[in-house]
Amino acid sequence: MRRVRYESTGGPLFLEETPVPAPGPGELLVRTEAIGVTLPVVRKVTETAEPIPLGGEIAGEVAAVGQGVTRFRVGERVTGLCFGHGYADFAVLHEAMASSVPDAASAVDAVALVRSGLVALGTLDAARPEPGEAALITAAASGVGHLAVQLAKARGAGRVVGAVSDPAKAGFVRALGADEVIAYGSPDWGDPVDYVLDAVGGELLTPAVAALVPGGRLVAYSSGGGTIQAYDLLVGAKSVIGFQMARIARGRPELCERWRRELWRLFAEGALKPAVHGEFALADAAKAHEVIESRSNLGKVVLRP
């Protein structure tokens, strides 16, 4: 089988031939049909000292099951988070990380919806929104952000503001249901909001905190780091909540499953529509990474083996 690998920080990415892996106890071997490309994986390639397996979101058909697997059978369609080599024709997926794909959904739908949707829905829950509250969502055109805009609306937000890196993305974000769109460099972020879902971090944290009403909440789920001054929180009685999907997936699988059911329900009802920026061949993984690095994507970037 083919898989994408790299040998030094920053790449380059290349295809290699390698034997098809065997699933271990509690694992599924999945013949991949779609693979999601995410900013955290791209950053690991460019920043980590030692090469790592390119894992992440996958969807496809179960080709084999390991000892002890009870929830899935060969031939079933699944999606989930792969912690090993996911940029490949075949990938190993732990049973606990897998979920079924409905007949009405494609593999691309599944990759665009489930993992990014779990993050979007998880951050939204962490913000503890009340009906009618105003929300600000950074990286609103991203794989997670474009779903968060729709979910905030579906959960009863009175006003949704999308923040983007490029004003050219405004039309896309408004079409998702955002009431307002702002660019990061804008000196005026409009009326304050009750909560912020932040996927950017870094220097954007300061204006994001400033955009909150007194008592407002910021949920940080970015891998970009950044610093918030304690005084900025104290004077407005504002709070910052950290969210990491991996901790939820490992520690509260029942919550993940409830979120998955809600995502598929909203998808079936037409209230949640995942957008795909582009599909790239496995051999073009480097081009897919370039799109993510440039922050030019509108929705999800997907690899197709």
JSON list of N, CA and C in Angstrom, two decimals, residues 50-121:
[
{"chain": "A", "resi": 50, "resn": "GLU", "atom": "N", "xyz": [11.19, 15.67, 15.61]},
{"chain": "A", "resi": 50, "resn": "GLU", "atom": "CA", "xyz": [11.30, 14.34, 15.01]},
{"chain": "A", "resi": 50, "resn": "GLU", "atom": "C", "xyz": [10.05, 14.05, 14.18]},
{"chain": "A", "resi": 51, "resn": "PRO", "atom": "N", "xyz": [10.22, 13.35, 13.05]},
{"chain": "A", "resi": 51, "resn": "PRO", "atom": "CA", "xyz": [9.06, 12.99, 12.23]},
{"chain": "A", "resi": 51, "resn": "PRO", "atom": "C", "xyz": [8.03, 12.17, 13.00]},
{"chain": "A", "resi": 52, "resn": "ILE", "atom": "N", "xyz": [6.77, 12.40, 12.73]},
{"chain": "A", "resi": 52, "resn": "ILE", "atom": "CA", "xyz": [5.69, 11.67, 13.39]},
{"chain": "A", "resi": 52, "resn": "ILE", "atom": "C", "xyz": [4.78, 11.06, 12.32]},
{"chain": "A", "resi": 53, "resn": "PRO", "atom": "N", "xyz": [4.01, 10.04, 12.67]},
{"chain": "A", "resi": 53, "resn": "PRO", "atom": "CA", "xyz": [3.01, 9.53, 11.72]},
{"chain": "A", "resi": 53, "resn": "PRO", "atom": "C", "xyz": [1.97, 10.60, 11.43]},
{"chain": "A", "resi": 54, "resn": "LEU", "atom": "N", "xyz": [1.56, 10.71, 10.18]},
{"chain": "A", "resi": 54, "resn": "LEU", "atom": "CA", "xyz": [0.55, 11.68, 9.80]},
{"chain": "A", "resi": 54, "resn": "LEU", "atom": "C", "xyz": [-0.83, 11.05, 10.00]},
{"chain": "A", "resi": 55, "resn": "GLY", "atom": "N", "xyz": [-1.38, 11.27, 11.17]},
{"chain": "A", "resi": 55, "resn": "GLY", "atom": "CA", "xyz": [-2.68, 10.71, 11.52]},
{"chain": "A", "resi": 55, "resn": "GLY", "atom": "C", "xyz": [-3.78, 11.71, 11.28]},
{"chain": "A", "resi": 56, "resn": "GLY", "atom": "N", "xyz": [-4.92, 11.46, 11.91]},
{"chain": "A", "resi": 56, "resn": "GLY", "atom": "CA", "xyz": [-6.04, 12.38, 11.79]},
{"chain": "A", "resi": 56, "resn": "GLY", "atom": "C", "xyz": [-7.33, 11.69, 11.41]},
{"chain": "A", "resi": 57, "resn": "GLU", "atom": "N", "xyz": [-8.18, 12.45, 10.74]},
{"chain": "A", "resi": 57, "resn": "GLU", "atom": "CA", "xyz": [-9.52, 11.99, 10.42]},
{"chain": "A", "resi": 57, "resn": "GLU", "atom": "C", "xyz": [-9.51, 11.11, 9.17]},
{"chain": "A", "resi": 58, "resn": "ILE", "atom": "N", "xyz": [-10.15, 9.96, 9.27]},
{"chain": "A", "resi": 58, "resn": "ILE", "atom": "CA", "xyz": [-10.26, 9.08, 8.11]},
{"chain": "A", "resi": 58, "resn": "ILE", "atom": "C", "xyz": [-11.69, 8.58, 7.99]},
{"chain": "A", "resi": 59, "resn": "ALA", "atom": "N", "xyz": [-12.05, 8.15, 6.80]},
{"chain": "A", "resi": 59, "resn": "ALA", "atom": "CA", "xyz": [-13.33, 7.48, 6.58]},
{"chain": "A", "resi": 59, "resn": "ALA", "atom": "C", "xyz": [-13.13, 6.44, 5.49]},
{"chain": "A", "resi": 60, "resn": "GLY", "atom": "N", "xyz": [-13.82, 5.33, 5.61]},
{"chain": "A", "resi": 60, "resn": "GLY", "atom": "CA", "xyz": [-13.68, 4.28, 4.61]},
{"chain": "A", "resi": 60, "resn": "GLY", "atom": "C", "xyz": [-14.41, 3.02, 5.04]},
{"chain": "A", "resi": 61, "resn": "GLU", "atom": "N", "xyz": [-13.97, 1.90, 4.50]},
{"chain": "A", "resi": 61, "resn": "GLU", "atom": "CA", "xyz": [-14.63, 0.61, 4.73]},
{"chain": "A", "resi": 61, "resn": "GLU", "atom": "C", "xyz": [-13.75, -0.29, 5.58]},
{"chain": "A", "resi": 62, "resn": "VAL", "atom": "N", "xyz": [-14.35, -0.96, 6.55]},
{"chain": "A", "resi": 62, "resn": "VAL", "atom": "CA", "xyz": [-13.60, -1.89, 7.39]},
{"chain": "A", "resi": 62, "resn": "VAL", "atom": "C", "xyz": [-13.14, -3.07, 6.54]},
{"chain": "A", "resi": 63, "resn": "ALA", "atom": "N", "xyz": [-11.81, -3.28, 6.52]},
{"chain": "A", "resi": 63, "resn": "ALA", "atom": "CA", "xyz": [-11.23, -4.38, 5.74]},
{"chain": "A", "resi": 63, "resn": "ALA", "atom": "C", "xyz": [-10.90, -5.58, 6.61]},
{"chain": "A", "resi": 64, "resn": "ALA", "atom": "N", "xyz": [-10.65, -5.35, 7.90]},
{"chain": "A", "resi": 64, "resn": "ALA", "atom": "CA", "xyz": [-10.35, -6.44, 8.83]},
{"chain": "A", "resi": 64, "resn": "ALA", "atom": "C", "xyz": [-10.55, -5.93, 10.24]},
{"chain": "A", "resi": 65, "resn": "VAL", "atom": "N", "xyz": [-10.78, -6.83, 11.18]},
{"chain": "A", "resi": 65, "resn": "VAL", "atom": "CA", "xyz": [-10.96, -6.43, 12.58]},
{"chain": "A", "resi": 65, "resn": "VAL", "atom": "C", "xyz": [-10.01, -7.24, 13.45]},
{"chain": "A", "resi": 66, "resn": "GLY", "atom": "N", "xyz": [-9.55, -6.61, 14.52]},
{"chain": "A", "resi": 66, "resn": "GLY", "atom": "CA", "xyz": [-8.67, -7.27, 15.47]},
{"chain": "A", "resi": 66, "resn": "GLY", "atom": "C", "xyz": [-9.45, -8.03, 16.52]},
{"chain": "A", "resi": 67, "resn": "GLN", "atom": "N", "xyz": [-8.71, -8.75, 17.33]},
{"chain": "A", "resi": 67, "resn": "GLN", "atom": "CA", "xyz": [-9.32, -9.54, 18.40]},
{"chain": "A", "resi": 67, "resn": "GLN", "atom": "C", "xyz": [-10.10, -8.66, 19.35]},
{"chain": "A", "resi": 68, "resn": "GLY", "atom": "N", "xyz": [-11.30, -9.10, 19.72]},
{"chain": "A", "resi": 68, "resn": "GLY", "atom": "CA", "xyz": [-12.10, -8.39, 20.72]},
{"chain": "A", "resi": 68, "resn": "GLY", "atom": "C", "xyz": [-13.00, -7.32, 20.17]},
{"chain": "A", "resi": 69, "resn": "VAL", "atom": "N", "xyz": [-12.92, -7.02, 18.87]},
{"chain": "A", "resi": 69, "resn": "VAL", "atom": "CA", "xyz": [-13.80, -6.00, 18.28]},
{"chain": "A", "resi": 69, "resn": "VAL", "atom": "C", "xyz": [-15.23, -6.54, 18.22]},
{"chain": "A", "resi": 70, "resn": "THR", "atom": "N", "xyz": [-16.17, -5.77, 18.73]},
{"chain": "A", "resi": 70, "resn": "THR", "atom": "CA", "xyz": [-17.57, -6.23, 18.79]},
{"chain": "A", "resi": 70, "resn": "THR", "atom": "C", "xyz": [-18.54, -5.30, 18.07]},
{"chain": "A", "resi": 71, "resn": "ARG", "atom": "N", "xyz": [-18.17, -4.05, 17.87]},
{"chain": "A", "resi": 71, "resn": "ARG", "atom": "CA", "xyz": [-19.13, -3.07, 17.34]},
{"chain": "A", "resi": 71, "resn": "ARG", "atom": "C", "xyz": [-19.17, -3.01, 15.82]},
{"chain": "A", "resi": 72, "resn": "PHE", "atom": "N", "xyz": [-18.12, -3.48, 15.15]},
{"chain": "A", "resi": 72, "resn": "PHE", "atom": "CA", "xyz": [-18.05, -3.33, 13.70]},
{"chain": "A", "resi": 72, "resn": "PHE", "atom": "C", "xyz": [-17.66, -4.64, 13.03]},
{"chain": "A", "resi": 73, "resn": "ARG", "atom": "N", "xyz": [-18.09, -4.77, 11.77]},
{"chain": "A", "resi": 73, "resn": "ARG", "atom": "CA", "xyz": [-17.76, -5.94, 11.00]},
{"chain": "A", "resi": 73, "resn": "ARG", "atom": "C", "xyz": [-17.12, -5.53, 9.67]},
{"chain": "A", "resi": 74, "resn": "VAL", "atom": "N", "xyz": [-16.44, -6.47, 9.05]},
{"chain": "A", "resi": 74, "resn": "VAL", "atom": "CA", "xyz": [-15.83, -6.22, 7.74]},
{"chain": "A", "resi": 74, "resn": "VAL", "atom": "C", "xyz": [-16.93, -5.79, 6.76]},
{"chain": "A", "resi": 75, "resn": "GLY", "atom": "N", "xyz": [-16.62, -4.75, 5.99]},
{"chain": "A", "resi": 75, "resn": "GLY", "atom": "CA", "xyz": [-17.57, -4.23, 5.01]},
{"chain": "A", "resi": 75, "resn": "GLY", "atom": "C", "xyz": [-18.34, -3.03, 5.46]},
{"chain": "A", "resi": 76, "resn": "GLU", "atom": "N", "xyz": [-18.38, -2.75, 6.77]},
{"chain": "A", "resi": 76, "resn": "GLU", "atom": "CA", "xyz": [-19.09, -1.57, 7.27]},
{"chain": "A", "resi": 76, "resn": "GLU", "atom": "C", "xyz": [-18.31, -0.29, 6.96]},
{"chain": "A", "resi": 77, "resn": "ARG", "atom": "N", "xyz": [-19.05, 0.79, 6.81]},
{"chain": "A", "resi": 77, "resn": "ARG", "atom": "CA", "xyz": [-18.44, 2.10, 6.56]},
{"chain": "A", "resi": 77, "resn": "ARG", "atom": "C", "xyz": [-18.28, 2.83, 7.88]},
{"chain": "A", "resi": 78, "resn": "VAL", "atom": "N", "xyz": [-17.08, 3.35, 8.13]},
{"chain": "A", "resi": 78, "resn": "VAL", "atom": "CA", "xyz": [-16.79, 3.99, 9.41]},
{"chain": "A", "resi": 78, "resn": "VAL", "atom": "C", "xyz": [-15.98, 5.27, 9.19]},
{"chain": "A", "resi": 79, "resn": "THR", "atom": "N", "xyz": [-15.97, 6.08, 10.20]},
{"chain": "A", "resi": 79, "resn": "THR", "atom": "CA", "xyz": [-15.10, 7.25, 10.24]},
{"chain": "A", "resi": 79, "resn": "THR", "atom": "C", "xyz": [-14.57, 7.37, 11.66]},
{"chain": "A", "resi": 80, "resn": "GLY", "atom": "N", "xyz": [-13.45, 8.08, 11.81]},
{"chain": "A", "resi": 80, "resn": "GLY", "atom": "CA", "xyz": [-12.89, 8.24, 13.15]},
{"chain": "A", "resi": 80, "resn": "GLY", "atom": "C", "xyz": [-11.51, 8.85, 13.11]},
{"chain": "A", "resi": 81, "resn": "LEU", "atom": "N", "xyz": [-10.92, 8.96, 14.29]},
{"chain": "A", "resi": 81, "resn": "LEU", "atom": "CA", "xyz": [-9.62, 9.61, 14.45]},
{"chain": "A", "resi": 81, "resn": "LEU", "atom": "C", "xyz": [-8.54, 8.55, 14.56]},
{"chain": "A", "resi": 82, "resn": "CYS", "atom": "N", "xyz": [-7.58, 8.62, 13.64]},
{"chain": "A", "resi": 82, "resn": "CYS", "atom": "CA", "xyz": [-6.47, 7.67, 13.59]},
{"chain": "A", "resi": 82, "resn": "CYS", "atom": "C", "xyz": [-5.24, 8.32, 14.21]},
{"chain": "A", "resi": 83, "resn": "PHE", "atom": "N", "xyz": [-4.66, 7.67, 15.20]},
{"chain": "A", "resi": 83, "resn": "PHE", "atom": "CA", "xyz": [-3.48, 8.23, 15.87]},
{"chain": "A", "resi": 83, "resn": "PHE", "atom": "C", "xyz": [-2.17, 7.75, 15.24]},
{"chain": "A", "resi": 84, "resn": "GLY", "atom": "N", "xyz": [-2.25, 6.79, 14.32]},
{"chain": "A", "resi": 84, "resn": "GLY", "atom": "CA", "xyz": [-1.06, 6.32, 13.63]},
{"chain": "A", "resi": 84, "resn": "GLY", "atom": "C", "xyz": [-0.97, 6.94, 12.25]},
{"chain": "A", "resi": 85, "resn": "HIS", "atom": "N", "xyz": [-0.55, 6.14, 11.26]},
{"chain": "A", "resi": 85, "resn": "HIS", "atom": "CA", "xyz": [-0.44, 6.62, 9.89]},
{"chain": "A", "resi": 85, "resn": "HIS", "atom": "C", "xyz": [-1.83, 6.63, 9.26]},
{"chain": "A", "resi": 86, "resn": "GLY", "atom": "N", "xyz": [-2.37, 7.83, 9.05]},
{"chain": "A", "resi": 86, "resn": "GLY", "atom": "CA", "xyz": [-3.69, 7.96, 8.44]},
{"chain": "A", "resi": 86, "resn": "GLY", "atom": "C", "xyz": [-3.64, 8.39, 6.99]},
{"chain": "A", "resi": 87, "resn": "TYR", "atom": "N", "xyz": [-2.53, 9.00, 6.57]},
{"chain": "A", "resi": 87, "resn": "TYR", "atom": "CA", "xyz": [-2.37, 9.41, 5.17]},
{"chain": "A", "resi": 87, "resn": "TYR", "atom": "C", "xyz": [-1.92, 8.18, 4.38]},
{"chain": "A", "resi": 88, "resn": "ALA", "atom": "N", "xyz": [-2.82, 7.24, 4.15]},
{"chain": "A", "resi": 88, "resn": "ALA", "atom": "CA", "xyz": [-2.45, 5.97, 3.56]},
{"chain": "A", "resi": 88, "resn": "ALA", "atom": "C", "xyz": [-3.66, 5.29, 2.94]},
{"chain": "A", "resi": 89, "resn": "ASP", "atom": "N", "xyz": [-3.38, 4.27, 2.11]},
{"chain": "A", "resi": 89, "resn": "ASP", "atom": "CA", "xyz": [-4.46, 3.50, 1.49]},
{"chain": "A", "resi": 89, "resn": "ASP", "atom": "C", "xyz": [-5.24, 2.70, 2.53]},
{"chain": "A", "resi": 90, "resn": "PHE", "atom": "N", "xyz": [-4.53, 2.24, 3.57]},
{"chain": "A", "resi": 90, "resn": "PHE", "atom": "CA", "xyz": [-5.14, 1.53, 4.68]},
{"chain": "A", "resi": 90, "resn": "PHE", "atom": "C", "xyz": [-4.64, 2.15, 5.98]},
{"chain": "A", "resi": 91, "resn": "ALA", "atom": "N", "xyz": [-5.52, 2.25, 6.98]},
{"chain": "A", "resi": 91, "resn": "ALA", "atom": "CA", "xyz": [-5.15, 2.83, 8.26]},
{"chain": "A", "resi": 91, "resn": "ALA", "atom": "C", "xyz": [-5.78, 2.03, 9.39]},
{"chain": "A", "resi": 92, "resn": "VAL", "atom": "N", "xyz": [-5.11, 2.03, 10.52]},
{"chain": "A", "resi": 92, "resn": "VAL", "atom": "CA", "xyz": [-5.60, 1.32, 11.70]},
{"chain": "A", "resi": 92, "resn": "VAL", "atom": "C", "xyz": [-6.34, 2.32, 12.59]},
{"chain": "A", "resi": 93, "resn": "LEU", "atom": "N", "xyz": [-7.54, 1.95, 12.98]},
{"chain": "A", "resi": 93, "resn": "LEU", "atom": "CA", "xyz": [-8.41, 2.82, 13.77]},
{"chain": "A", "resi": 93, "resn": "LEU", "atom": "C", "xyz": [-8.87, 2.05, 14.99]},
{"chain": "A", "resi": 94, "resn": "HIS", "atom": "N", "xyz": [-8.68, 2.64, 16.17]},
{"chain": "A", "resi": 94, "resn": "HIS", "atom": "CA", "xyz": [-9.16, 1.95, 17.37]},
{"chain": "A", "resi": 94, "resn": "HIS", "atom": "C", "xyz": [-10.68, 1.97, 17.40]},
{"chain": "A", "resi": 95, "resn": "GLU", "atom": "N", "xyz": [-11.26, 0.87, 17.84]},
{"chain": "A", "resi": 95, "resn": "GLU", "atom": "CA", "xyz": [-12.72, 0.74, 17.84]},
{"chain": "A", "resi": 95, "resn": "GLU", "atom": "C", "xyz": [-13.39, 1.88, 18.61]},
{"chain": "A", "resi": 96, "resn": "ALA", "atom": "N", "xyz": [-12.78, 2.32, 19.71]},
{"chain": "A", "resi": 96, "resn": "ALA", "atom": "CA", "xyz": [-13.37, 3.38, 20.52]},
{"chain": "A", "resi": 96, "resn": "ALA", "atom": "C", "xyz": [-13.41, 4.72, 19.79]},
{"chain": "A", "resi": 97, "resn": "MET", "atom": "N", "xyz": [-12.54, 4.88, 18.78]},
{"chain": "A", "resi": 97, "resn": "MET", "atom": "CA", "xyz": [-12.46, 6.13, 18.03]},
{"chain": "A", "resi": 97, "resn": "MET", "atom": "C", "xyz": [-13.33, 6.10, 16.78]},
{"chain": "A", "resi": 98, "resn": "ALA", "atom": "N", "xyz": [-14.01, 4.99, 16.52]},
{"chain": "A", "resi": 98, "resn": "ALA", "atom": "CA", "xyz": [-14.75, 4.82, 15.28]},
{"chain": "A", "resi": 98, "resn": "ALA", "atom": "C", "xyz": [-16.24, 5.03, 15.47]},
{"chain": "A", "resi": 99, "resn": "SER", "atom": "N", "xyz": [-16.89, 5.47, 14.42]},
{"chain": "A", "resi": 99, "resn": "SER", "atom": "CA", "xyz": [-18.35, 5.57, 14.41]},
{"chain": "A", "resi": 99, "resn": "SER", "atom": "C", "xyz": [-18.85, 5.23, 13.01]},
{"chain": "A", "resi": 100, "resn": "SER", "atom": "N", "xyz": [-20.08, 4.77, 12.93]},
{"chain": "A", "resi": 100, "resn": "SER", "atom": "CA", "xyz": [-20.66, 4.37, 11.65]},
{"chain": "A", "resi": 100, "resn": "SER", "atom": "C", "xyz": [-21.00, 5.58, 10.80]},
{"chain": "A", "resi": 101, "resn": "VAL", "atom": "N", "xyz": [-20.95, 5.39, 9.49]},
{"chain": "A", "resi": 101, "resn": "VAL", "atom": "CA", "xyz": [-21.33, 6.43, 8.53]},
{"chain": "A", "resi": 101, "resn": "VAL", "atom": "C", "xyz": [-22.70, 6.08, 7.96]},
{"chain": "A", "resi": 102, "resn": "PRO", "atom": "N", "xyz": [-23.69, 6.95, 8.08]},
{"chain": "A", "resi": 102, "resn": "PRO", "atom": "CA", "xyz": [-25.02, 6.65, 7.54]},
{"chain": "A", "resi": 102, "resn": "PRO", "atom": "C", "xyz": [-24.99, 6.43, 6.04]},
{"chain": "A", "resi": 103, "resn": "ASP", "atom": "N", "xyz": [-25.95, 5.67, 5.54]},
{"chain": "A", "resi": 103, "resn": "ASP", "atom": "CA", "xyz": [-26.01, 5.35, 4.11]},
{"chain": "A", "resi": 103, "resn": "ASP", "atom": "C", "xyz": [-26.11, 6.60, 3.25]},
{"chain": "A", "resi": 104, "resn": "ALA", "atom": "N", "xyz": [-26.77, 7.63, 3.75]},
{"chain": "A", "resi": 104, "resn": "ALA", "atom": "CA", "xyz": [-26.99, 8.84, 2.95]},
{"chain": "A", "resi": 104, "resn": "ALA", "atom": "C", "xyz": [-25.77, 9.74, 2.86]},
{"chain": "A", "resi": 105, "resn": "ALA", "atom": "N", "xyz": [-24.71, 9.43, 3.61]},
{"chain": "A", "resi": 105, "resn": "ALA", "atom": "CA", "xyz": [-23.53, 10.28, 3.64]},
{"chain": "A", "resi": 105, "resn": "ALA", "atom": "C", "xyz": [-22.37, 9.61, 2.91]},
{"chain": "A", "resi": 106, "resn": "SER", "atom": "N", "xyz": [-21.56, 10.43, 2.25]},
{"chain": "A", "resi": 106, "resn": "SER", "atom": "CA", "xyz": [-20.36, 9.93, 1.59]},
{"chain": "A", "resi": 106, "resn": "SER", "atom": "C", "xyz": [-19.19, 9.92, 2.57]},
{"chain": "A", "resi": 107, "resn": "ALA", "atom": "N", "xyz": [-18.09, 9.29, 2.17]},
{"chain": "A", "resi": 107, "resn": "ALA", "atom": "CA", "xyz": [-16.88, 9.30, 3.00]},
{"chain": "A", "resi": 107, "resn": "ALA", "atom": "C", "xyz": [-16.37, 10.73, 3.18]},
{"chain": "A", "resi": 108, "resn": "VAL", "atom": "N", "xyz": [-16.47, 11.54, 2.15]},
{"chain": "A", "resi": 108, "resn": "VAL", "atom": "CA", "xyz": [-16.04, 12.94, 2.25]},
{"chain": "A", "resi": 108, "resn": "VAL", "atom": "C", "xyz": [-16.93, 13.70, 3.22]},
{"chain": "A", "resi": 109, "resn": "ASP", "atom": "N", "xyz": [-18.24, 13.47, 3.16]},
{"chain": "A", "resi": 109, "resn": "ASP", "atom": "CA", "xyz": [-19.15, 14.08, 4.14]},
{"chain": "A", "resi": 109, "resn": "ASP", "atom": "C", "xyz": [-18.71, 13.72, 5.56]},
{"chain": "A", "resi": 110, "resn": "ALA", "atom": "N", "xyz": [-18.39, 12.44, 5.76]},
{"chain": "A", "resi": 110, "resn": "ALA", "atom": "CA", "xyz": [-18.04, 11.96, 7.09]},
{"chain": "A", "resi": 110, "resn": "ALA", "atom": "C", "xyz": [-16.78, 12.63, 7.61]},
{"chain": "A", "resi": 111, "resn": "VAL", "atom": "N", "xyz": [-15.75, 12.72, 6.76]},
{"chain": "A", "resi": 111, "resn": "VAL", "atom": "CA", "xyz": [-14.50, 13.34, 7.18]},
{"chain": "A", "resi": 111, "resn": "VAL", "atom": "C", "xyz": [-14.68, 14.83, 7.44]},
{"chain": "A", "resi": 112, "resn": "ALA", "atom": "N", "xyz": [-15.50, 15.48, 6.61]},
{"chain": "A", "resi": 112, "resn": "ALA", "atom": "CA", "xyz": [-15.73, 16.91, 6.78]},
{"chain": "A", "resi": 112, "resn": "ALA", "atom": "C", "xyz": [-16.60, 17.22, 7.99]},
{"chain": "A", "resi": 113, "resn": "LEU", "atom": "N", "xyz": [-17.45, 16.26, 8.37]},
{"chain": "A", "resi": 113, "resn": "LEU", "atom": "CA", "xyz": [-18.43, 16.53, 9.42]},
{"chain": "A", "resi": 113, "resn": "LEU", "atom": "C", "xyz": [-18.01, 16.07, 10.81]},
{"chain": "A", "resi": 114, "resn": "VAL", "atom": "N", "xyz": [-17.57, 14.83, 10.94]},
{"chain": "A", "resi": 114, "resn": "VAL", "atom": "CA", "xyz": [-17.54, 14.23, 12.27]},
{"chain": "A", "resi": 114, "resn": "VAL", "atom": "C", "xyz": [-16.45, 14.81, 13.17]},
{"chain": "A", "resi": 115, "resn": "ARG", "atom": "N", "xyz": [-15.18, 14.68, 12.81]},
{"chain": "A", "resi": 115, "resn": "ARG", "atom": "CA", "xyz": [-14.13, 15.16, 13.70]},
{"chain": "A", "resi": 115, "resn": "ARG", "atom": "C", "xyz": [-14.22, 16.67, 13.90]},
{"chain": "A", "resi": 116, "resn": "SER", "atom": "N", "xyz": [-14.31, 17.42, 12.80]},
{"chain": "A", "resi": 116, "resn": "SER", "atom": "CA", "xyz": [-14.42, 18.87, 12.91]},
{"chain": "A", "resi": 116, "resn": "SER", "atom": "C", "xyz": [-15.69, 19.26, 13.64]},
{"chain": "A", "resi": 117, "resn": "GLY", "atom": "N", "xyz": [-16.77, 18.51, 13.37]},
{"chain": "A", "resi": 117, "resn": "GLY", "atom": "CA", "xyz": [-18.03, 18.80, 14.04]},
{"chain": "A", "resi": 117, "resn": "GLY", "atom": "C", "xyz": [-17.98, 18.52, 15.52]},
{"chain": "A", "resi": 118, "resn": "LEU", "atom": "N", "xyz": [-17.26, 17.46, 15.92]},
{"chain": "A", "resi": 118, "resn": "LEU", "atom": "CA", "xyz": [-17.10, 17.17, 17.35]},
{"chain": "A", "resi": 118, "resn": "LEU", "atom": "C", "xyz": [-16.39, 18.30, 18.06]},
{"chain": "A", "resi": 119, "resn": "VAL", "atom": "N", "xyz": [-15.34, 18.83, 17.41]},
{"chain": "A", "resi": 119, "resn": "VAL", "atom": "CA", "xyz": [-14.62, 19.96, 18.01]},
{"chain": "A", "resi": 119, "resn": "VAL", "atom": "C", "xyz": [-15.53, 21.19, 18.09]},
{"chain": "A", "resi": 120, "resn": "ALA", "atom": "N", "xyz": [-16.25, 21.47, 17.00]},
{"chain": "A", "resi": 120, "resn": "ALA", "atom": "CA", "xyz": [-17.13, 22.63, 16.99]},
{"chain": "A", "resi": 120, "resn": "ALA", "atom": "C", "xyz": [-18.22, 22.51, 18.04]},
{"chain": "A", "resi": 121, "resn": "LEU", "atom": "N", "xyz": [-18.83, 21.34, 18.13]},
{"chain": "A", "resi": 121, "resn": "LEU", "atom": "CA", "xyz": [-19.91, 21.14, 19.09]},
{"chain": "A", "resi": 121, "resn": "LEU", "atom": "C", "xyz": [-19.37, 21.12, 20.51]}
]
